[in-house]
mmCIF file of C-alpha atoms and ligand atoms in Angstrom:
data_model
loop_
_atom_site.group_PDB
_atom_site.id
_atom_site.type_symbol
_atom_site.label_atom_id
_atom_site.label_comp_id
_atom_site.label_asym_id
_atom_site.label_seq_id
_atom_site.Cartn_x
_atom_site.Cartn_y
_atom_site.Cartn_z
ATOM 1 C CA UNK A 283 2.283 -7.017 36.705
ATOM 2 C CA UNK A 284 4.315 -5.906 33.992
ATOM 3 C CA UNK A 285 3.001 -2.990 31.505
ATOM 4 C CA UNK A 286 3.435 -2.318 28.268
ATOM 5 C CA UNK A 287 3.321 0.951 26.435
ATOM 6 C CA UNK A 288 3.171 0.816 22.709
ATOM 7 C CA UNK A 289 3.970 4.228 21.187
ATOM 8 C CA UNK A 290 1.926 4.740 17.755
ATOM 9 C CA UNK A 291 2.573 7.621 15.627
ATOM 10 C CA UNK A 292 0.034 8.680 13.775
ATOM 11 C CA UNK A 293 -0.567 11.273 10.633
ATOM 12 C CA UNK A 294 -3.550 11.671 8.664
ATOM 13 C CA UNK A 295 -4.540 8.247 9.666
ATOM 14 C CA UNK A 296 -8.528 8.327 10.297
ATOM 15 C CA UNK A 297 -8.747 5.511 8.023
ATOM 16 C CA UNK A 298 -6.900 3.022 9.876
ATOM 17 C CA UNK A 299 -6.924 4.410 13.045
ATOM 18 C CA UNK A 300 -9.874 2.442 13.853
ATOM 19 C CA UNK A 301 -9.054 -0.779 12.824
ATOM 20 C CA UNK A 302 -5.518 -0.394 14.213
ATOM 21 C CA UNK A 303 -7.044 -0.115 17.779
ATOM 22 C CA UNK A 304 -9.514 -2.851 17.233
ATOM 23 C CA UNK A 305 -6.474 -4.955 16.347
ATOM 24 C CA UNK A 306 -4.020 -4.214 18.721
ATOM 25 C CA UNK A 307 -6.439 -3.843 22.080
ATOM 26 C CA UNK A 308 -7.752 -7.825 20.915
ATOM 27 C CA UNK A 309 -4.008 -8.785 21.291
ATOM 28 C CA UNK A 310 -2.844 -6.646 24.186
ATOM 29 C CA UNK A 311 -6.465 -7.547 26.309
ATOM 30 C CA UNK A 312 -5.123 -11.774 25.501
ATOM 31 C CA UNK A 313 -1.555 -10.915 26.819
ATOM 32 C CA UNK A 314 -0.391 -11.614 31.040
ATOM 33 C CA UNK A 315 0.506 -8.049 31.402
ATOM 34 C CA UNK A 316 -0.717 -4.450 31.953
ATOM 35 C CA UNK A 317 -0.717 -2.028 28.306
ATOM 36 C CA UNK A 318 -0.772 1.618 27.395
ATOM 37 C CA UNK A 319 -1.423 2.650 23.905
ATOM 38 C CA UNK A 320 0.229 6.209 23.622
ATOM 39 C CA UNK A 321 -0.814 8.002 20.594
ATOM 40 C CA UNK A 322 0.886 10.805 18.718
ATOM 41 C CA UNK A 323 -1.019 13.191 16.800
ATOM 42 C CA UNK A 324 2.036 14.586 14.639
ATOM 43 C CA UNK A 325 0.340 17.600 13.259
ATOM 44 C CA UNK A 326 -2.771 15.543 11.736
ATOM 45 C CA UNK A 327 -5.126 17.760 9.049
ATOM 46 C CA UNK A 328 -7.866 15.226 9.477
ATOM 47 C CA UNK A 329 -10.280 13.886 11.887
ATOM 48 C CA UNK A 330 -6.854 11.982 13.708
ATOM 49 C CA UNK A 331 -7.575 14.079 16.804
ATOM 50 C CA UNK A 332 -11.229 13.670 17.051
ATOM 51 C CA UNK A 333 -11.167 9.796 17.065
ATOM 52 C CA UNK A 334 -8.542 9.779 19.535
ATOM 53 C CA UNK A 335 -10.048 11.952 21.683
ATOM 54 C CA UNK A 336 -13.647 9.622 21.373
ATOM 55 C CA UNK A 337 -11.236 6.047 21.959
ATOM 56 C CA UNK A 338 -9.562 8.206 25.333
ATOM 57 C CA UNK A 339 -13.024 8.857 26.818
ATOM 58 C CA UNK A 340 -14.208 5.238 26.292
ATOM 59 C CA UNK A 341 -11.096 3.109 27.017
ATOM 60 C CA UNK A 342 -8.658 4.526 29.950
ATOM 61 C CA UNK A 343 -5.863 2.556 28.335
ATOM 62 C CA UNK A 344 -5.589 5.367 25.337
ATOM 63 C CA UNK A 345 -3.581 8.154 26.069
ATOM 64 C CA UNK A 346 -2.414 10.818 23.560
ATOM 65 C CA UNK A 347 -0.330 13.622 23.007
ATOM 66 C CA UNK A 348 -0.796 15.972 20.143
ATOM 67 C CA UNK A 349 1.595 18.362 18.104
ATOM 68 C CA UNK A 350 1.153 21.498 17.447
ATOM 69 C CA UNK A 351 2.514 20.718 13.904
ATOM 70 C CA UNK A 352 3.919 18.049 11.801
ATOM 71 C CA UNK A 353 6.910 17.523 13.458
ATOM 72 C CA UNK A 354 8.097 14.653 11.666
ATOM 73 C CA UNK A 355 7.762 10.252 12.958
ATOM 74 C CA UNK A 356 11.307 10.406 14.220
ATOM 75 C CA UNK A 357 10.052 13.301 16.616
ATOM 76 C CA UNK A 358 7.076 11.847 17.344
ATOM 77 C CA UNK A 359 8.911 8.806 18.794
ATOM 78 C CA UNK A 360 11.041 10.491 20.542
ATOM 79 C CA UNK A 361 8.135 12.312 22.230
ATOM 80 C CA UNK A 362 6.915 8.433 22.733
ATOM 81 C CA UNK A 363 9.962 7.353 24.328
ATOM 82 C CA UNK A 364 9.951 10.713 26.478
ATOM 83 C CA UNK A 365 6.531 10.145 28.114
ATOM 84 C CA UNK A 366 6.343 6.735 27.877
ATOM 85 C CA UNK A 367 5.988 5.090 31.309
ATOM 86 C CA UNK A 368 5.332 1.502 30.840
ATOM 87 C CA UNK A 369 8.533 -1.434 32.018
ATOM 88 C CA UNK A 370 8.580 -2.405 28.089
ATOM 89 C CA UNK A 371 8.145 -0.078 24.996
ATOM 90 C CA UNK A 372 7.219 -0.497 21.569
ATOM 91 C CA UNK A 373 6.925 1.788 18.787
ATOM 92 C CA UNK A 374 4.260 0.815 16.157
ATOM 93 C CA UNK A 375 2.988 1.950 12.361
ATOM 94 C CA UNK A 376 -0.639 2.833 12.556
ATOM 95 C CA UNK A 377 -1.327 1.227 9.416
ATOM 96 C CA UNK A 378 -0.953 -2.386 11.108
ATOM 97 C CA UNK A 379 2.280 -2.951 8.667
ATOM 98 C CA UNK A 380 3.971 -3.908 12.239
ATOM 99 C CA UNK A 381 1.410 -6.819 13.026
ATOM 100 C CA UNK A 382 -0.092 -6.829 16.319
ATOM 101 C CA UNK A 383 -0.123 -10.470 16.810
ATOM 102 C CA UNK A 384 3.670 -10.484 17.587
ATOM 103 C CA UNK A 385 3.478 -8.894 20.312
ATOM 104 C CA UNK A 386 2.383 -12.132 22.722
ATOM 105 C CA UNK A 387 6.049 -13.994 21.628
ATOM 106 C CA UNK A 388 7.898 -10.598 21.667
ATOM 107 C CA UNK A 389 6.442 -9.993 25.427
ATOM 108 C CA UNK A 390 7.423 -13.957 26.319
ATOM 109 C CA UNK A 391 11.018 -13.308 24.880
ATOM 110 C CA UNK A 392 11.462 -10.894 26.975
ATOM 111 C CA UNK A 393 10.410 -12.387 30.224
ATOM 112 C CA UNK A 394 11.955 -15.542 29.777
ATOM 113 C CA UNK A 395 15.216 -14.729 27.447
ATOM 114 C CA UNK A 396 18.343 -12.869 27.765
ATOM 115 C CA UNK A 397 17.301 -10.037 25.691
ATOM 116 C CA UNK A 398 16.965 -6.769 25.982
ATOM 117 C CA UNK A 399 14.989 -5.884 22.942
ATOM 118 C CA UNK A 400 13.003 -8.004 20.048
ATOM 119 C CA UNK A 401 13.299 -6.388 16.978
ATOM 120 C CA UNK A 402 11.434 -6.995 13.710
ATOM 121 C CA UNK A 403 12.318 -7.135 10.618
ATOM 122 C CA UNK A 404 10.761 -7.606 7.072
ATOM 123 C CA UNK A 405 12.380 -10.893 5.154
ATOM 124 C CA UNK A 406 11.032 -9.338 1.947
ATOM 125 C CA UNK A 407 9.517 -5.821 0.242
ATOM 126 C CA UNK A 408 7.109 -7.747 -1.214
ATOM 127 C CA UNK A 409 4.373 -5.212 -2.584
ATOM 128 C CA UNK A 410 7.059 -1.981 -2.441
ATOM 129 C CA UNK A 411 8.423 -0.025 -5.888
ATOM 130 C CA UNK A 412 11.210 -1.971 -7.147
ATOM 131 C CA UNK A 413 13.296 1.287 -7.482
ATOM 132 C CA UNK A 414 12.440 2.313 -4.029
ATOM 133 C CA UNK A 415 13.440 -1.438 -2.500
ATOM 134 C CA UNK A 416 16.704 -0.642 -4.758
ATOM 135 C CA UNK A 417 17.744 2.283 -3.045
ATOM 136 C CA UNK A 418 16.754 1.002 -0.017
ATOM 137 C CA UNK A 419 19.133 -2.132 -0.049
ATOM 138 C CA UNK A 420 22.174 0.230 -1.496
ATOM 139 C CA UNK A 421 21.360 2.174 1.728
ATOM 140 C CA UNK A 422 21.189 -0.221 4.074
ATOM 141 C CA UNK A 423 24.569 -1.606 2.440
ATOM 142 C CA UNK A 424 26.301 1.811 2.239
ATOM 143 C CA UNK A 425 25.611 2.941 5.783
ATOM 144 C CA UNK A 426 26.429 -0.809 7.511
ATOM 145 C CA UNK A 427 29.897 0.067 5.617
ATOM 146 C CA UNK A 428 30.478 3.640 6.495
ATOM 147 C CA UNK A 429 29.274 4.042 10.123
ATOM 148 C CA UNK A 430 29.460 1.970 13.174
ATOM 149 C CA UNK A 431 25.457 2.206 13.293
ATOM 150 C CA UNK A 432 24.704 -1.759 12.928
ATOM 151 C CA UNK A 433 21.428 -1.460 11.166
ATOM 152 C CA UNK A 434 19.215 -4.804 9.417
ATOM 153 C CA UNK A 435 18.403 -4.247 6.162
ATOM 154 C CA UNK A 436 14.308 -4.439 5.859
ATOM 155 C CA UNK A 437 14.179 -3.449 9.721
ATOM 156 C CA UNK A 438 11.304 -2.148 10.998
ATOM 157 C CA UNK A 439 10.944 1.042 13.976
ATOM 158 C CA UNK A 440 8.951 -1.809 15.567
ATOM 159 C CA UNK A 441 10.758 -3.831 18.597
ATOM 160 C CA UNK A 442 9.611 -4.221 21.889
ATOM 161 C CA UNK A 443 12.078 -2.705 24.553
ATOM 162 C CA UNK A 444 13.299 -3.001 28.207
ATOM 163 C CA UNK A 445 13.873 0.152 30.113
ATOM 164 C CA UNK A 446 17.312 0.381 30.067
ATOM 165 C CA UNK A 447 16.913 0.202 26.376
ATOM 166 C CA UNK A 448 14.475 3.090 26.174
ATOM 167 C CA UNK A 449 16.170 5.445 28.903
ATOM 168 C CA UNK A 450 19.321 5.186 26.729
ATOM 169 C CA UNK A 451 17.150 6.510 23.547
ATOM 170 C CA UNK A 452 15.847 9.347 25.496
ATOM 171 C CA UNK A 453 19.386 10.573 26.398
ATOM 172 C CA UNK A 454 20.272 10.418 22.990
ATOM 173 C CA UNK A 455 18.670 14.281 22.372
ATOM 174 C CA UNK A 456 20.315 14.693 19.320
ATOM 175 C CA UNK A 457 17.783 16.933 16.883
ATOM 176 C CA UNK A 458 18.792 15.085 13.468
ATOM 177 C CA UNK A 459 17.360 12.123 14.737
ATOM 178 C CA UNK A 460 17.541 8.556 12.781
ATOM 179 C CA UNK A 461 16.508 6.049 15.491
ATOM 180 C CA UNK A 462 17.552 3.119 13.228
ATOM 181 C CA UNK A 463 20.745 4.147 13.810
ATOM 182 C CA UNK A 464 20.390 5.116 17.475
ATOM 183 C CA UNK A 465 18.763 2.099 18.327
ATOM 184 C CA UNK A 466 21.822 0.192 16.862
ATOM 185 C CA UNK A 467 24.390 2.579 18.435
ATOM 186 C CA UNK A 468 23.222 2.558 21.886
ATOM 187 C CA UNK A 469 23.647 -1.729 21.641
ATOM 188 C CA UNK A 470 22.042 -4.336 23.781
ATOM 189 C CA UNK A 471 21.006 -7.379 23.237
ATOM 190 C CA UNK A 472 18.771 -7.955 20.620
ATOM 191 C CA UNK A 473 17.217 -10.888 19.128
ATOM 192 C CA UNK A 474 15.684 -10.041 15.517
ATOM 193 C CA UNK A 475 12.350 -11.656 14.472
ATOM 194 C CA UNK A 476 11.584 -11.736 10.566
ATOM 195 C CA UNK A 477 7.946 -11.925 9.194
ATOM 196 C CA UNK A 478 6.785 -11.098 5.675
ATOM 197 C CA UNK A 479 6.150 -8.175 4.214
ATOM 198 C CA UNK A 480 2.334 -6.464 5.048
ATOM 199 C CA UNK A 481 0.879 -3.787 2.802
ATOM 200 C CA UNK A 482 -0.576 -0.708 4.561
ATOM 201 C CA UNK A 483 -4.055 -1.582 5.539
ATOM 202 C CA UNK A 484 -5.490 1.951 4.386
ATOM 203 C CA UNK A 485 -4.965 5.119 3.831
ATOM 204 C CA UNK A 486 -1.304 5.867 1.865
ATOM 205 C CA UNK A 487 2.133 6.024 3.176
ATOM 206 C CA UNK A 488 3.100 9.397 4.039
ATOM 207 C CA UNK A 489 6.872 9.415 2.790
ATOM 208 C CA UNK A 490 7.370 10.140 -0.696
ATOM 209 C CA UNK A 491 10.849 9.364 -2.306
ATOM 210 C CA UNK A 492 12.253 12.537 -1.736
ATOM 211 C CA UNK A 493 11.584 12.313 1.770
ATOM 212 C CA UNK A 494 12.853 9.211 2.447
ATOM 213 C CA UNK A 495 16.060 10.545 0.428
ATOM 214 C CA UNK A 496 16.468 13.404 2.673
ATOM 215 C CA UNK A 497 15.476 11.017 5.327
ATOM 216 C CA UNK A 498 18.527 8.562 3.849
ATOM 217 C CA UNK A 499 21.072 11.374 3.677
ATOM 218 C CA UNK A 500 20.233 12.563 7.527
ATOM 219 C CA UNK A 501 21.196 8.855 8.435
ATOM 220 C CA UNK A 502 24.579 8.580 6.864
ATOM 221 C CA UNK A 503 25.514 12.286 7.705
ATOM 222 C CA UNK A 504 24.635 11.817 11.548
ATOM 223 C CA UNK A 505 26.180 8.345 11.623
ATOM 224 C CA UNK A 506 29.338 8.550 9.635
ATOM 225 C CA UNK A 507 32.372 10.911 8.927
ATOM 226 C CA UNK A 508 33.206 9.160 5.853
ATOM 227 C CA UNK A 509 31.610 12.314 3.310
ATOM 228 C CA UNK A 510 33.767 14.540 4.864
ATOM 229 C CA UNK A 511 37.009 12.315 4.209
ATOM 230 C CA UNK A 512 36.057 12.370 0.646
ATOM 231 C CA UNK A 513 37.081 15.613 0.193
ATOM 232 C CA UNK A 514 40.383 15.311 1.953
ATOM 233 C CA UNK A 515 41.364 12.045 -0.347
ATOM 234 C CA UNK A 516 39.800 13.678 -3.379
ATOM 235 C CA UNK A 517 42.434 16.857 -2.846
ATOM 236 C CA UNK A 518 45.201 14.290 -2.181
ATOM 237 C CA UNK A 519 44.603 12.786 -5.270
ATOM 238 C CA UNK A 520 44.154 15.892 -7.506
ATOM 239 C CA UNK A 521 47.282 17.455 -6.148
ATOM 240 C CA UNK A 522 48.922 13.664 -7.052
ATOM 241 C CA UNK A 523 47.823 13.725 -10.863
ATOM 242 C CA UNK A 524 48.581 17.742 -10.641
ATOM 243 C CA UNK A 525 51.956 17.196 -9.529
ATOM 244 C CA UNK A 526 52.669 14.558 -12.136
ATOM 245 C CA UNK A 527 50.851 16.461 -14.989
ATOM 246 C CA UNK A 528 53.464 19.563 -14.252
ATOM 247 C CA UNK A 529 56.255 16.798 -14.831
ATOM 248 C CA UNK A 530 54.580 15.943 -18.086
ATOM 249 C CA UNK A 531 54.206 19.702 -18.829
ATOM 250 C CA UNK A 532 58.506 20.494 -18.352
ATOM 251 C CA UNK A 533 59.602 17.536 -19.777
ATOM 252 C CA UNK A 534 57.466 18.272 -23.060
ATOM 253 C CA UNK A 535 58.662 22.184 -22.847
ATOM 254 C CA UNK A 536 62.210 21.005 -22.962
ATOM 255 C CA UNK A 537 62.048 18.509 -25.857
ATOM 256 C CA UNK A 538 59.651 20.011 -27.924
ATOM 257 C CA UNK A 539 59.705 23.768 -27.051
ATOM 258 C CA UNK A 540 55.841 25.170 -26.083
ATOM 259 C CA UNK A 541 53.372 25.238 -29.022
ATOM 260 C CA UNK A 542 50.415 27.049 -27.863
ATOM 261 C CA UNK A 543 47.512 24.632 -27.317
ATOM 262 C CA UNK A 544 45.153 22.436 -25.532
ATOM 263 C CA UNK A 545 43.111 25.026 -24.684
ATOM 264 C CA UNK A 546 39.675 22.370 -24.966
ATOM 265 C CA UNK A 547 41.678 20.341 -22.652
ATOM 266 C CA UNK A 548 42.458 23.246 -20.221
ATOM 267 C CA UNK A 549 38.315 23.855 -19.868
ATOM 268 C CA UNK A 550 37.897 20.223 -18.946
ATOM 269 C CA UNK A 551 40.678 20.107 -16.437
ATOM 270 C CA UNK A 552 39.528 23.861 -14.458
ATOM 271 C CA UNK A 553 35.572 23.062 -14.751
ATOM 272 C CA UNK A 554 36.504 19.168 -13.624
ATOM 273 C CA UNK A 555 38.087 20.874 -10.792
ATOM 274 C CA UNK A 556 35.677 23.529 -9.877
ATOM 275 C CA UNK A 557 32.632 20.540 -9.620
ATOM 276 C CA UNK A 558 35.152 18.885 -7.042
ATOM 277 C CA UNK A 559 35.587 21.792 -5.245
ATOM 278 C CA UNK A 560 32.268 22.830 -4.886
ATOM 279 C CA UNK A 561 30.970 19.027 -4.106
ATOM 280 C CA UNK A 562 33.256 19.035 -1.293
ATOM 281 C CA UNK A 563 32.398 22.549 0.172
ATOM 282 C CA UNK A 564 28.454 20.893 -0.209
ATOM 283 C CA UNK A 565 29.355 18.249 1.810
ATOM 284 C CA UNK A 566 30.922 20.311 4.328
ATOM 285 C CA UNK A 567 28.320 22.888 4.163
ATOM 286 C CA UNK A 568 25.945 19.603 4.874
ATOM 287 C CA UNK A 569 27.801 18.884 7.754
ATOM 288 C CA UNK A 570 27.776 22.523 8.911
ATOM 289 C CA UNK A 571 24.161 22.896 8.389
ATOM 290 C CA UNK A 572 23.130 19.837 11.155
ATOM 291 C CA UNK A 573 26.330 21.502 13.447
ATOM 292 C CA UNK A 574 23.966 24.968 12.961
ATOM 293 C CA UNK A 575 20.658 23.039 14.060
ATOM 294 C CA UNK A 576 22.121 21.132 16.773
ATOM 295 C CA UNK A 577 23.691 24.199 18.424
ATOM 296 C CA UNK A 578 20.030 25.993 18.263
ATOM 297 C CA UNK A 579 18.642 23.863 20.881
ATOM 298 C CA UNK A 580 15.106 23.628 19.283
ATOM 299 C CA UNK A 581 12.219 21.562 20.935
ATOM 300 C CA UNK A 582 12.006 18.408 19.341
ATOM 301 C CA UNK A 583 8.326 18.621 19.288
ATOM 302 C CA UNK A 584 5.542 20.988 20.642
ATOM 303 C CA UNK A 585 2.632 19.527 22.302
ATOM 304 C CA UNK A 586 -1.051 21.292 21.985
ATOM 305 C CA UNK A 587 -3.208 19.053 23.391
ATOM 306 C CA UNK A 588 -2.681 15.718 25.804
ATOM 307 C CA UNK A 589 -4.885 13.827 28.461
ATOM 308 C CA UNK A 590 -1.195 12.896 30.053
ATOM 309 C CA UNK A 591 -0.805 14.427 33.652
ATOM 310 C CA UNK A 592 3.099 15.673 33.542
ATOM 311 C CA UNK A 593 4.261 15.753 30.464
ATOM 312 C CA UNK A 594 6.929 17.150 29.026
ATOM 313 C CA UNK A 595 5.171 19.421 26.722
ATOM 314 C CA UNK A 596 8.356 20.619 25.000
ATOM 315 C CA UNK A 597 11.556 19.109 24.528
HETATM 316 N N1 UDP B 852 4.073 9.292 10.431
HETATM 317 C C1 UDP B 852 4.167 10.357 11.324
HETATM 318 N N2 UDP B 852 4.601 11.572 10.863
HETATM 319 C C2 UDP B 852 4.976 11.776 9.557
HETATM 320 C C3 UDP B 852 4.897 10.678 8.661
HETATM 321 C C4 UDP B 852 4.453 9.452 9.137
HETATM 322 O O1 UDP B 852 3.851 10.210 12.503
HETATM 323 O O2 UDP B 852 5.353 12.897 9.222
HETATM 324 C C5 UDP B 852 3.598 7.969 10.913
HETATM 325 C C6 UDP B 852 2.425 7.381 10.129
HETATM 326 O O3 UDP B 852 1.194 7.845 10.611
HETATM 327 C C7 UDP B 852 2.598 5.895 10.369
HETATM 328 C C8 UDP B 852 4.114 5.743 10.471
HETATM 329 O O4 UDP B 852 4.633 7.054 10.761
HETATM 330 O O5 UDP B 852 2.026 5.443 11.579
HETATM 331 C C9 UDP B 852 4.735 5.179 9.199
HETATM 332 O O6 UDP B 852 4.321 5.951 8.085
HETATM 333 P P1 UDP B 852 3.949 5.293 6.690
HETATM 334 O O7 UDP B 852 3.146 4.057 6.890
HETATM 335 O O8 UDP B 852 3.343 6.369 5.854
HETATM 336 O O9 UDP B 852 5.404 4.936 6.154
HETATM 337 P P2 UDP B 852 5.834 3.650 5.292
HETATM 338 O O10 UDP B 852 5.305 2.439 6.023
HETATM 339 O O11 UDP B 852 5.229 3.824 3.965
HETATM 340 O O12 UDP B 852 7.324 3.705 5.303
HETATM 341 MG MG1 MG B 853 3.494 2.116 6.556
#
């Protein structure tokens, strides 16, 4: 028999914890296969812990591994993907925004299609800021253009994967992780499922706009080179208007000798060219800074606490 092991991160979620594992073990317990449900405590202040600890002892299908901090959801899947064990993998939201009750035709795809992977995907943001669904579509627009990352706009960390799949993600160690992007870079065959946008069942969502800018940034700046071409065609172009501005300069010097002015204009042109210079050294430094992390080797993740024989604690 097949098995399943659905990787849920989870931080700060004692709310919905509860109902999400109601939920889920209903649909998995209906399904023809075998399941795991491997939780990850990223670095939970609450009672996250506790109640995972009290489902482990009661239902042998709940396994967990905790952090020793907040680490961050991309790490936490990655420490999924790492220990997970099962022939197909899923990553889920906690907060049942990634319906359960997909799961049975995701599974049957799988076993009966040509696919290595069923993705999900939201057909709407129904319920979301408007400015935040704003950025989010420039995003998803932006990066398709700049990088060879294929990602869905509205797609969800949710899809149900083959092994292949997941092996490929876990050789992917890269520390900037932004597995929307990895899980379009590594390929295979996916088919995409849309559904309509859930709200978060309780609780509130843990990324704040600044984080998911940050989040944004990591994603174009680990998936595309374009940034740092800007600053190559942005000193082609200055040295272009430079070199014609200098004709401009001796022409006007010879036919009308060299009043002594423009000095407003002179302020304009040196600060207009300092901001360039310094944008482009920022976006270098930017580049420099992942380079610096990368070359550190740090763990993705540290894990406290698991009731997983042989893990890998760190990695
Ligand atoms: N999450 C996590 N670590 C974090 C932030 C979030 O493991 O630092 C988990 C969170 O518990 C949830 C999932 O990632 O299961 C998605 O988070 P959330 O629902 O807050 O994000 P949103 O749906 O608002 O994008
Ligand atoms: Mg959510």
């Amino acid at each position: 028999m097949k098995k399943i092991t659905l990787i849920v991160p989870c931080y700060n979620e004692e709310e919905v914890l509860p109902v999400f594992y109601d939920r889920s073990t209903e649909v998995l317990k209906g399904m023809p296969c075998d399941y795991t449900l491997l939780f990850i405590n990223d670095g939970s202040k609450d009672r996250t812990l506790e109640i995972l600890k009290t489902l482990a002892a009661s239902d042998e299908h709940v396994k967990y591994l905790s952090f020793s901090r907040n680490f961050g959801k991309e790490s936490a899947m990655y420490a999924g993907f790492t220990n997970a064990d099962g022939d197909y993998v899923a990553v889920m939201d906690v907060d049942l925004q990634d319906p359960p009750e997909l799961l049975p035709e995701m599974f049957k795809i799988l076993e009966t299609e040509e696919y290595d992977s069923v993705a999900t995907r939201r057909e709407n943001r129904a319920g979301e800021p408007p400015i935040r669904s704003f950025f989010a579509h420039r995003f998803y627009h932006l990066i398709n253009r700049i990088s060879d990352a294929d990602i869905m706009d509205g797609a969800r960390d949710f899809r149900l994967m083959k092994r292949s799949m997941v092996d490929a993600i876990v050789a992917m160690s890269e520390y900037n992780r932004f597995s929307k992007g990895i899980f379009g870079w590594i390929g295979f065959k996916t088919k995409w499922l849309a559904y309509e946008n859930v709200e978060r069942a309780a609780g509130e969502t843990k990324w704040s706009f600044w984080k998911l800018f940050k989040y944004a940034l990591t994603g174009i700046m680990t998936f595309s080179q374009i940034p740092l071409n800007i600053a190559s065609w942005a000193g082609i172009g200055l040295s272009g208007v430079s070199f014609l501005a200098i004709i401009f300069i001796i022409i006007r010097r010879l036919a009308w000798g060299d009043p002594v002015q423009g000095w407003a204009s002179l302020v304009c042109i040196i600060t207009f060219i300092g901001g360039i210079q310094l944008l482009c050294l920022g976006i270098i430094g930017q580049y420099i800074a992942l380079i610096y992390l990368e070359s550190k080797k740090r763990p993705h993740y540290i894990i406290s606490e698991t009731n997983i024989e042989d893990t890998r604690r760190i990695r």
